[in-house]
Amino acid sequence: LEKTLIRLRQERTKQDVSLLPEHQQALKFIPCSGHSRIYLLQMDDVAFVSSRMSGVYVTSSDGKEGFTELTLRTLESRTPLLRCH
């Protein structure tokens, strides 16, 4: 897994979010809910995002997980996150 992640980071090109329409600027925070509260998770703190039958979940670098109503497509287009299957 570590070798694959290193290769992906080397081969990956930065997404050009400057081409987004003005009303769709790059996201700096992801709105999440969990533990009976709503919070904004900074993009720098996002470890990964996963999709399940119950919705889309964001996991932070410290292991905390929250539900977001944003779709994977929105997150992929408006953040530097990379989709892998």
Coordinates of C-alpha atoms in Angstrom, one line a residue:
L1 CA 0.0 0.0 0.0
E2 CA 2.8 2.4 0.9
K3 CA 4.5 1.9 -2.5
T4 CA 1.2 2.5 -4.3
L5 CA 0.6 5.7 -2.4
I6 CA 4.1 7.0 -3.1
R7 CA 3.7 6.2 -6.8
L8 CA 0.3 7.9 -6.9
R9 CA 1.7 11.0 -5.2
Q10 CA 4.5 11.2 -7.7
E11 CA 2.4 10.7 -10.9
R12 CA -0.5 12.8 -9.8
T13 CA -0.9 16.2 -11.3
K14 CA -2.5 19.0 -9.4
Q15 CA -6.1 19.6 -10.4
D16 CA -6.6 23.1 -11.9
V17 CA -9.3 24.4 -9.7
S18 CA -8.8 27.9 -11.1
L19 CA -11.0 26.8 -14.0
L20 CA -14.1 26.4 -11.8
P21 CA -16.9 28.9 -12.2
E22 CA -16.8 31.7 -9.6
H23 CA -19.8 30.2 -7.7
Q24 CA -17.9 26.9 -7.4
Q25 CA -14.6 27.8 -5.8
A26 CA -12.3 25.2 -4.4
L27 CA -13.4 24.0 -1.0
K28 CA -11.3 24.9 2.0
F29 CA -13.6 23.1 4.5
I30 CA -15.9 20.1 4.3
P31 CA -19.2 20.4 6.3
C32 CA -19.6 17.3 8.4
S33 CA -21.9 16.0 11.1
G34 CA -21.2 13.5 13.8
H35 CA -21.3 13.0 17.5
S36 CA -24.5 15.1 17.7
R37 CA -22.9 18.2 16.2
I38 CA -22.1 19.9 12.9
Y39 CA -18.5 21.0 12.2
L40 CA -16.3 22.2 9.3
L41 CA -13.3 20.0 8.7
Q42 CA -10.3 21.7 7.1
M43 CA -9.1 20.2 3.9
D44 CA -5.6 19.9 5.4
D45 CA -7.0 17.6 8.0
V46 CA -8.7 15.2 5.7
A47 CA -7.1 11.8 5.4
F48 CA -9.6 10.2 3.1
V49 CA -13.3 10.1 2.1
S50 CA -15.3 6.9 1.7
S51 CA -18.8 6.1 0.3
R52 CA -21.1 3.6 1.9
M53 CA -24.7 2.6 1.5
S54 CA -25.6 5.1 4.2
G55 CA -23.7 8.0 2.6
V56 CA -20.4 9.8 2.2
Y57 CA -18.0 9.9 5.2
V58 CA -14.9 12.0 5.7
T59 CA -12.1 10.7 8.0
S60 CA -9.6 13.2 9.5
S61 CA -5.9 12.6 9.9
D62 CA -6.5 11.9 13.7
G63 CA -9.1 9.2 12.8
K64 CA -12.3 11.0 13.5
E65 CA -15.1 10.3 11.1
G66 CA -18.0 12.5 10.0
F67 CA -20.9 12.3 7.6
T68 CA -21.1 14.9 4.8
E69 CA -24.0 15.6 2.4
L70 CA -21.5 16.5 -0.4
T71 CA -21.2 13.9 -3.1
L72 CA -18.0 12.2 -4.1
R73 CA -18.2 13.9 -7.5
T74 CA -18.4 17.3 -5.8
L75 CA -15.5 16.5 -3.5
E76 CA -13.4 15.3 -6.5
S77 CA -14.1 18.4 -8.6
R78 CA -13.7 21.0 -5.9
T79 CA -10.9 19.6 -3.8
P80 CA -7.4 18.1 -4.5
L81 CA -8.8 14.7 -3.4
L82 CA -8.2 11.8 -5.8
R83 CA -10.8 9.1 -6.5
C84 CA -9.5 5.5 -6.3
H85 CA -11.5 2.3 -6.6

